[in-house]
Amino acid sequence: MSDASFVSADTNKIAEFEEKSPEVISEFDAIKQEFKRINSELLSTWEGAGANAYKYETDNILEKVGSVEDVLKAINESVVKDIRSTYSSFDEEMGTFNMNPYSEEGE
């Protein structure tokens, strides 16, 4: 038996991340809208310093949370694209190597 072994790279998790991104964006947006709705309803009947402090804090939270869509879009368009490209190149190299593992550089 030889010492050579086949090597594979599984990119399914990366593909799943890309595929699930729109679902995550929709779910996050729905949560954010519900949060805004609840705050609006609460603040429509609440007045005074406590209400002002609460509104300030919730507005601050919403600002810091930002947009999951922007984050996922940036990840998918840069990091994920680069990872898939690198894996694709690596897969081609491994395919060549696996066809002839005893040559100097798999050629």
Short mmCIF file of N, CA, C and O in Angstrom, two decimals:
data_model
loop_
_atom_site.label_atom_id
_atom_site.label_comp_id
_atom_site.label_asym_id
_atom_site.label_seq_id
_atom_site.Cartn_x
_atom_site.Cartn_y
_atom_site.Cartn_z
N MET A 1 0.83 -1.18 0.00
CA MET A 1 0.00 0.00 0.00
C MET A 1 0.87 1.25 0.00
O MET A 1 1.92 1.29 0.62
N SER A 2 0.42 2.30 -0.65
CA SER A 2 1.22 3.52 -0.74
C SER A 2 0.93 4.47 0.41
O SER A 2 -0.06 4.34 1.12
N ASP A 3 1.81 5.45 0.57
CA ASP A 3 1.63 6.47 1.60
C ASP A 3 0.75 7.61 1.13
O ASP A 3 0.44 8.51 1.90
N ALA A 4 0.39 7.60 -0.15
CA ALA A 4 -0.40 8.69 -0.72
C ALA A 4 -1.84 8.59 -0.23
O ALA A 4 -2.39 7.52 -0.05
N SER A 5 -2.44 9.74 0.02
CA SER A 5 -3.85 9.76 0.38
C SER A 5 -4.52 10.91 -0.34
O SER A 5 -3.89 11.90 -0.68
N PHE A 6 -5.79 10.75 -0.57
CA PHE A 6 -6.54 11.79 -1.26
C PHE A 6 -6.96 12.85 -0.26
O PHE A 6 -7.31 12.55 0.87
N VAL A 7 -6.92 14.09 -0.71
CA VAL A 7 -7.28 15.22 0.13
C VAL A 7 -8.47 15.91 -0.52
O VAL A 7 -8.50 16.10 -1.73
N SER A 8 -9.46 16.27 0.29
CA SER A 8 -10.60 17.00 -0.26
C SER A 8 -10.90 18.21 0.61
O SER A 8 -10.60 18.22 1.80
N ALA A 9 -11.50 19.20 0.01
CA ALA A 9 -11.91 20.41 0.73
C ALA A 9 -13.41 20.55 0.56
O ALA A 9 -13.92 20.59 -0.55
N ASP A 10 -14.13 20.59 1.67
CA ASP A 10 -15.59 20.68 1.64
C ASP A 10 -16.02 22.13 1.85
O ASP A 10 -15.77 22.71 2.89
N THR A 11 -16.64 22.70 0.84
CA THR A 11 -17.07 24.11 0.93
C THR A 11 -18.57 24.23 1.20
O THR A 11 -19.13 25.31 1.05
N ASN A 12 -19.20 23.15 1.64
CA ASN A 12 -20.65 23.19 1.89
C ASN A 12 -21.04 24.22 2.95
O ASN A 12 -22.05 24.90 2.81
N LYS A 13 -20.27 24.35 4.01
CA LYS A 13 -20.60 25.30 5.08
C LYS A 13 -20.53 26.74 4.57
O LYS A 13 -21.35 27.58 4.95
N ILE A 14 -19.58 27.01 3.71
CA ILE A 14 -19.47 28.35 3.14
C ILE A 14 -20.68 28.64 2.25
O ILE A 14 -21.28 29.71 2.32
N ALA A 15 -21.05 27.65 1.44
CA ALA A 15 -22.22 27.80 0.57
C ALA A 15 -23.49 27.97 1.41
O ALA A 15 -24.34 28.81 1.09
N GLU A 16 -23.61 27.22 2.50
CA GLU A 16 -24.76 27.35 3.40
C GLU A 16 -24.83 28.75 4.00
O GLU A 16 -25.91 29.32 4.14
N PHE A 17 -23.68 29.28 4.39
CA PHE A 17 -23.64 30.63 4.95
C PHE A 17 -24.21 31.63 3.95
O PHE A 17 -25.04 32.47 4.30
N GLU A 18 -23.76 31.54 2.71
CA GLU A 18 -24.25 32.44 1.66
C GLU A 18 -25.75 32.25 1.44
O GLU A 18 -26.49 33.22 1.31
N GLU A 19 -26.18 31.00 1.36
CA GLU A 19 -27.59 30.70 1.08
C GLU A 19 -28.51 31.16 2.20
O GLU A 19 -29.64 31.57 1.95
N LYS A 20 -28.05 31.07 3.45
CA LYS A 20 -28.88 31.43 4.59
C LYS A 20 -28.86 32.92 4.91
O LYS A 20 -29.67 33.39 5.71
N SER A 21 -27.95 33.65 4.31
CA SER A 21 -27.84 35.08 4.60
C SER A 21 -29.15 35.84 4.39
O SER A 21 -29.54 36.62 5.28
N PRO A 22 -29.86 35.66 3.27
CA PRO A 22 -31.12 36.39 3.11
C PRO A 22 -32.15 36.06 4.19
O PRO A 22 -32.87 36.95 4.66
N GLU A 23 -32.18 34.81 4.63
CA GLU A 23 -33.10 34.40 5.70
C GLU A 23 -32.74 35.09 7.02
O GLU A 23 -33.60 35.58 7.74
N VAL A 24 -31.45 35.15 7.32
CA VAL A 24 -30.98 35.80 8.55
C VAL A 24 -31.29 37.29 8.50
O VAL A 24 -31.75 37.87 9.49
N ILE A 25 -31.10 37.91 7.35
CA ILE A 25 -31.39 39.33 7.18
C ILE A 25 -32.87 39.60 7.43
O ILE A 25 -33.23 40.52 8.17
N SER A 26 -33.73 38.79 6.83
CA SER A 26 -35.18 38.96 7.00
C SER A 26 -35.59 38.78 8.45
O SER A 26 -36.39 39.56 8.98
N GLU A 27 -35.05 37.75 9.08
CA GLU A 27 -35.39 37.49 10.48
C GLU A 27 -34.93 38.63 11.38
O GLU A 27 -35.66 39.09 12.26
N PHE A 28 -33.71 39.11 11.16
CA PHE A 28 -33.18 40.20 11.97
C PHE A 28 -34.01 41.47 11.76
O PHE A 28 -34.34 42.17 12.72
N ASP A 29 -34.35 41.75 10.50
CA ASP A 29 -35.17 42.94 10.22
C ASP A 29 -36.53 42.86 10.89
O ASP A 29 -37.05 43.86 11.39
N ALA A 30 -37.11 41.66 10.90
CA ALA A 30 -38.41 41.47 11.56
C ALA A 30 -38.29 41.72 13.07
O ALA A 30 -39.15 42.37 13.67
N ILE A 31 -37.22 41.22 13.66
CA ILE A 31 -36.99 41.45 15.10
C ILE A 31 -36.80 42.94 15.38
O ILE A 31 -37.36 43.49 16.33
N LYS A 32 -36.03 43.58 14.54
CA LYS A 32 -35.76 45.01 14.71
C LYS A 32 -37.06 45.83 14.56
O LYS A 32 -37.30 46.75 15.34
N GLN A 33 -37.88 45.47 13.58
CA GLN A 33 -39.16 46.18 13.39
C GLN A 33 -40.09 45.97 14.59
O GLN A 33 -40.77 46.90 15.03
N GLU A 34 -40.12 44.75 15.12
CA GLU A 34 -40.95 44.48 16.29
C GLU A 34 -40.43 45.26 17.50
O GLU A 34 -41.22 45.80 18.29
N PHE A 35 -39.14 45.34 17.65
CA PHE A 35 -38.54 46.12 18.72
C PHE A 35 -38.96 47.58 18.61
O PHE A 35 -39.38 48.21 19.59
N LYS A 36 -38.89 48.12 17.40
CA LYS A 36 -39.31 49.51 17.17
C LYS A 36 -40.80 49.70 17.45
O LYS A 36 -41.20 50.71 18.04
N ARG A 37 -41.62 48.74 17.02
CA ARG A 37 -43.06 48.83 17.24
C ARG A 37 -43.38 48.85 18.74
O ARG A 37 -44.15 49.69 19.21
N ILE A 38 -42.77 47.95 19.48
CA ILE A 38 -43.00 47.87 20.92
C ILE A 38 -42.57 49.17 21.60
O ILE A 38 -43.29 49.72 22.44
N ASN A 39 -41.40 49.67 21.22
CA ASN A 39 -40.91 50.93 21.82
C ASN A 39 -41.84 52.09 21.48
O ASN A 39 -42.13 52.94 22.34
N SER A 40 -42.30 52.14 20.25
CA SER A 40 -43.19 53.22 19.84
C SER A 40 -44.50 53.17 20.63
O SER A 40 -44.99 54.20 21.10
N GLU A 41 -45.04 51.96 20.77
CA GLU A 41 -46.28 51.80 21.53
C GLU A 41 -46.08 52.19 22.99
O GLU A 41 -46.89 52.89 23.58
N LEU A 42 -44.98 51.75 23.57
CA LEU A 42 -44.67 52.08 24.96
C LEU A 42 -44.49 53.57 25.14
O LEU A 42 -45.07 54.19 26.05
N LEU A 43 -43.73 54.20 24.26
CA LEU A 43 -43.45 55.62 24.41
C LEU A 43 -44.63 56.51 24.05
O LEU A 43 -44.65 57.69 24.41
N SER A 44 -45.64 55.95 23.39
CA SER A 44 -46.83 56.75 23.08
C SER A 44 -47.66 57.04 24.34
O SER A 44 -48.47 57.97 24.35
N THR A 45 -47.43 56.23 25.38
CA THR A 45 -48.17 56.44 26.63
C THR A 45 -47.28 56.80 27.81
O THR A 45 -47.76 57.03 28.90
N TRP A 46 -45.99 56.86 27.59
CA TRP A 46 -45.04 57.11 28.66
C TRP A 46 -44.42 58.48 28.43
O TRP A 46 -43.89 58.77 27.37
N GLU A 47 -44.45 59.32 29.45
CA GLU A 47 -43.88 60.66 29.34
C GLU A 47 -42.94 60.92 30.50
O GLU A 47 -43.00 60.25 31.52
N GLY A 48 -42.08 61.88 30.32
CA GLY A 48 -41.20 62.30 31.41
C GLY A 48 -39.76 61.89 31.20
O GLY A 48 -39.36 61.39 30.15
N ALA A 49 -38.98 62.10 32.26
CA ALA A 49 -37.55 61.85 32.21
C ALA A 49 -37.24 60.38 31.96
O ALA A 49 -36.31 60.04 31.21
N GLY A 50 -38.00 59.49 32.58
CA GLY A 50 -37.79 58.05 32.38
C GLY A 50 -38.01 57.65 30.94
O GLY A 50 -37.24 56.87 30.36
N ALA A 51 -39.07 58.18 30.33
CA ALA A 51 -39.36 57.89 28.93
C ALA A 51 -38.26 58.42 28.03
O ALA A 51 -37.82 57.75 27.08
N ASN A 52 -37.79 59.64 28.34
CA ASN A 52 -36.72 60.23 27.53
C ASN A 52 -35.43 59.41 27.64
O ASN A 52 -34.74 59.18 26.63
N ALA A 53 -35.11 58.97 28.84
CA ALA A 53 -33.90 58.16 29.04
C ALA A 53 -34.05 56.81 28.34
O ALA A 53 -33.10 56.33 27.70
N TYR A 54 -35.22 56.21 28.43
CA TYR A 54 -35.47 54.93 27.77
C TYR A 54 -35.34 55.09 26.25
O TYR A 54 -34.69 54.28 25.59
N LYS A 55 -35.93 56.12 25.69
CA LYS A 55 -35.86 56.37 24.25
C LYS A 55 -34.42 56.59 23.82
O LYS A 55 -33.97 56.05 22.79
N TYR A 56 -33.68 57.35 24.60
CA TYR A 56 -32.28 57.60 24.29
C TYR A 56 -31.51 56.27 24.22
O TYR A 56 -30.74 56.03 23.29
N GLU A 57 -31.73 55.41 25.23
CA GLU A 57 -31.02 54.13 25.27
C GLU A 57 -31.43 53.22 24.12
O GLU A 57 -30.58 52.59 23.49
N THR A 58 -32.71 53.12 23.83
CA THR A 58 -33.15 52.23 22.74
C THR A 58 -32.70 52.77 21.39
O THR A 58 -32.34 51.97 20.51
N ASP A 59 -32.71 54.07 21.20
CA ASP A 59 -32.20 54.64 19.95
C ASP A 59 -30.70 54.33 19.81
O ASP A 59 -30.23 54.01 18.71
N ASN A 60 -29.99 54.42 20.91
CA ASN A 60 -28.56 54.11 20.92
C ASN A 60 -28.32 52.64 20.57
O ASN A 60 -27.42 52.32 19.79
N ILE A 61 -29.12 51.76 21.13
CA ILE A 61 -29.01 50.33 20.83
C ILE A 61 -29.25 50.09 19.35
O ILE A 61 -28.46 49.39 18.69
N LEU A 62 -30.31 50.65 18.80
CA LEU A 62 -30.62 50.45 17.38
C LEU A 62 -29.51 50.98 16.49
O LEU A 62 -29.18 50.38 15.47
N GLU A 63 -28.93 52.11 16.88
CA GLU A 63 -27.85 52.68 16.09
C GLU A 63 -26.62 51.76 16.11
O GLU A 63 -25.99 51.52 15.08
N LYS A 64 -26.30 51.23 17.28
CA LYS A 64 -25.12 50.37 17.41
C LYS A 64 -25.33 49.02 16.73
O LYS A 64 -24.39 48.45 16.19
N VAL A 65 -26.54 48.51 16.79
CA VAL A 65 -26.84 47.23 16.15
C VAL A 65 -26.68 47.37 14.64
O VAL A 65 -26.14 46.49 13.98
N GLY A 66 -27.13 48.47 14.10
CA GLY A 66 -26.97 48.72 12.68
C GLY A 66 -27.74 47.76 11.81
O GLY A 66 -28.82 47.31 12.17
N SER A 67 -27.14 47.41 10.70
CA SER A 67 -27.80 46.58 9.71
C SER A 67 -27.03 45.28 9.51
O SER A 67 -25.88 45.29 9.09
N VAL A 68 -27.69 44.18 9.80
CA VAL A 68 -27.09 42.87 9.54
C VAL A 68 -26.90 42.69 8.04
O VAL A 68 -25.94 42.06 7.60
N GLU A 69 -27.81 43.26 7.25
CA GLU A 69 -27.70 43.14 5.80
C GLU A 69 -26.36 43.70 5.31
O GLU A 69 -25.68 43.06 4.50
N ASP A 70 -25.98 44.86 5.79
CA ASP A 70 -24.71 45.46 5.37
C ASP A 70 -23.53 44.59 5.76
O ASP A 70 -22.60 44.40 4.97
N VAL A 71 -23.57 44.04 6.96
CA VAL A 71 -22.48 43.20 7.45
C VAL A 71 -22.38 41.92 6.62
O VAL A 71 -21.30 41.56 6.14
N LEU A 72 -23.51 41.23 6.44
CA LEU A 72 -23.49 39.98 5.68
C LEU A 72 -23.13 40.21 4.22
O LEU A 72 -22.42 39.41 3.61
N LYS A 73 -23.60 41.31 3.67
CA LYS A 73 -23.26 41.63 2.28
C LYS A 73 -21.75 41.83 2.15
O LYS A 73 -21.12 41.31 1.22
N ALA A 74 -21.17 42.56 3.07
CA ALA A 74 -19.73 42.79 3.04
C ALA A 74 -18.96 41.47 3.20
O ALA A 74 -17.99 41.23 2.48
N ILE A 75 -19.42 40.64 4.12
CA ILE A 75 -18.76 39.34 4.32
C ILE A 75 -18.87 38.48 3.07
O ILE A 75 -17.88 37.91 2.60
N ASN A 76 -20.08 38.38 2.53
CA ASN A 76 -20.29 37.53 1.35
C ASN A 76 -19.55 38.03 0.12
O ASN A 76 -19.07 37.24 -0.69
N GLU A 77 -19.48 39.36 -0.05
CA GLU A 77 -18.85 39.91 -1.24
C GLU A 77 -17.34 40.00 -1.16
O GLU A 77 -16.68 40.19 -2.17
N SER A 78 -16.79 39.88 0.04
CA SER A 78 -15.33 39.94 0.14
C SER A 78 -14.77 38.65 0.70
O SER A 78 -14.18 37.86 -0.02
N VAL A 79 -14.99 38.40 1.96
CA VAL A 79 -14.38 37.25 2.63
C VAL A 79 -14.83 35.93 2.01
O VAL A 79 -14.00 35.09 1.65
N VAL A 80 -16.14 35.74 1.89
CA VAL A 80 -16.65 34.46 1.37
C VAL A 80 -16.21 34.26 -0.08
O VAL A 80 -15.79 33.16 -0.46
N LYS A 81 -16.27 35.31 -0.86
CA LYS A 81 -15.84 35.21 -2.27
C LYS A 81 -14.36 34.82 -2.32
O LYS A 81 -13.97 33.95 -3.11
N ASP A 82 -13.52 35.43 -1.49
CA ASP A 82 -12.10 35.10 -1.46
C ASP A 82 -11.87 33.66 -1.00
O ASP A 82 -11.03 32.94 -1.56
N ILE A 83 -12.60 33.24 0.02
CA ILE A 83 -12.46 31.87 0.52
C ILE A 83 -12.85 30.86 -0.55
O ILE A 83 -12.13 29.89 -0.80
N ARG A 84 -13.97 31.10 -1.22
CA ARG A 84 -14.41 30.17 -2.26
C ARG A 84 -13.41 30.12 -3.41
O ARG A 84 -13.12 29.06 -3.95
N SER A 85 -12.86 31.26 -3.78
CA SER A 85 -11.87 31.30 -4.84
C SER A 85 -10.62 30.53 -4.43
O SER A 85 -10.07 29.75 -5.21
N THR A 86 -10.17 30.74 -3.20
CA THR A 86 -8.99 30.05 -2.70
C THR A 86 -9.23 28.54 -2.64
O THR A 86 -8.39 27.74 -3.07
N TYR A 87 -10.40 28.15 -2.12
CA TYR A 87 -10.72 26.72 -2.07
C TYR A 87 -10.81 26.11 -3.47
O TYR A 87 -10.38 24.99 -3.69
N SER A 88 -11.38 26.86 -4.39
CA SER A 88 -11.49 26.37 -5.76
C SER A 88 -10.11 26.13 -6.37
O SER A 88 -9.86 25.08 -6.98
N SER A 89 -9.21 27.08 -6.18
CA SER A 89 -7.84 26.91 -6.67
C SER A 89 -7.15 25.74 -5.97
O SER A 89 -6.48 24.93 -6.61
N PHE A 90 -7.35 25.66 -4.67
CA PHE A 90 -6.77 24.56 -3.89
C PHE A 90 -7.31 23.22 -4.37
O PHE A 90 -6.56 22.25 -4.52
N ASP A 91 -8.62 23.17 -4.64
CA ASP A 91 -9.25 21.93 -5.11
C ASP A 91 -8.64 21.50 -6.45
O ASP A 91 -8.37 20.31 -6.66
N GLU A 92 -8.43 22.45 -7.34
CA GLU A 92 -7.81 22.13 -8.62
C GLU A 92 -6.39 21.58 -8.41
O GLU A 92 -6.00 20.59 -9.03
N GLU A 93 -5.64 22.22 -7.54
CA GLU A 93 -4.28 21.76 -7.24
C GLU A 93 -4.31 20.36 -6.62
O GLU A 93 -3.49 19.51 -6.97
N MET A 94 -5.24 20.13 -5.71
CA MET A 94 -5.34 18.82 -5.07
C MET A 94 -5.76 17.75 -6.07
O MET A 94 -5.29 16.62 -6.02
N GLY A 95 -6.65 18.14 -6.99
CA GLY A 95 -7.05 17.20 -8.04
C GLY A 95 -5.87 16.78 -8.88
O GLY A 95 -5.67 15.59 -9.17
N THR A 96 -5.04 17.73 -9.24
CA THR A 96 -3.83 17.44 -10.01
C THR A 96 -2.89 16.57 -9.19
O THR A 96 -2.36 15.57 -9.68
N PHE A 97 -2.69 16.93 -7.95
CA PHE A 97 -1.82 16.14 -7.06
C PHE A 97 -2.35 14.73 -6.89
O PHE A 97 -1.60 13.75 -6.97
N ASN A 98 -3.65 14.59 -6.65
CA ASN A 98 -4.24 13.28 -6.41
C ASN A 98 -4.14 12.37 -7.64
O ASN A 98 -4.13 11.15 -7.50
N MET A 99 -4.08 12.96 -8.82
CA MET A 99 -3.93 12.16 -10.04
C MET A 99 -2.53 11.56 -10.13
O MET A 99 -2.35 10.49 -10.70
N ASN A 100 -1.55 12.26 -9.58
CA ASN A 100 -0.17 11.77 -9.65
C ASN A 100 0.59 12.24 -8.40
O ASN A 100 1.41 13.16 -8.48
N PRO A 101 0.33 11.63 -7.25
CA PRO A 101 0.93 12.11 -6.00
C PRO A 101 2.43 11.90 -5.90
O PRO A 101 3.07 12.46 -5.03
N TYR A 102 3.01 11.13 -6.82
CA TYR A 102 4.44 10.84 -6.73
C TYR A 102 5.31 11.78 -7.55
O TYR A 102 6.52 11.77 -7.41
N SER A 103 4.69 12.62 -8.38
CA SER A 103 5.50 13.56 -9.15
C SER A 103 6.01 14.66 -8.22
O SER A 103 5.49 14.86 -7.13
N GLU A 104 6.98 15.41 -8.66
CA GLU A 104 7.64 16.41 -7.81
C GLU A 104 6.66 17.40 -7.20
O GLU A 104 6.69 17.67 -6.03
N GLU A 105 5.77 17.99 -8.01
CA GLU A 105 4.83 18.97 -7.50
C GLU A 105 3.41 18.61 -7.93
O GLU A 105 2.56 19.47 -8.05
N GLY A 106 3.14 17.33 -8.13
CA GLY A 106 1.81 16.91 -8.49
C GLY A 106 1.50 17.13 -9.95
O GLY A 106 0.38 17.02 -10.36
N GLU A 107 2.52 17.44 -10.76
CA GLU A 107 2.28 17.69 -12.19
C GLU A 107 2.52 16.44 -12.99
O GLU A 107 3.25 15.58 -12.65
#
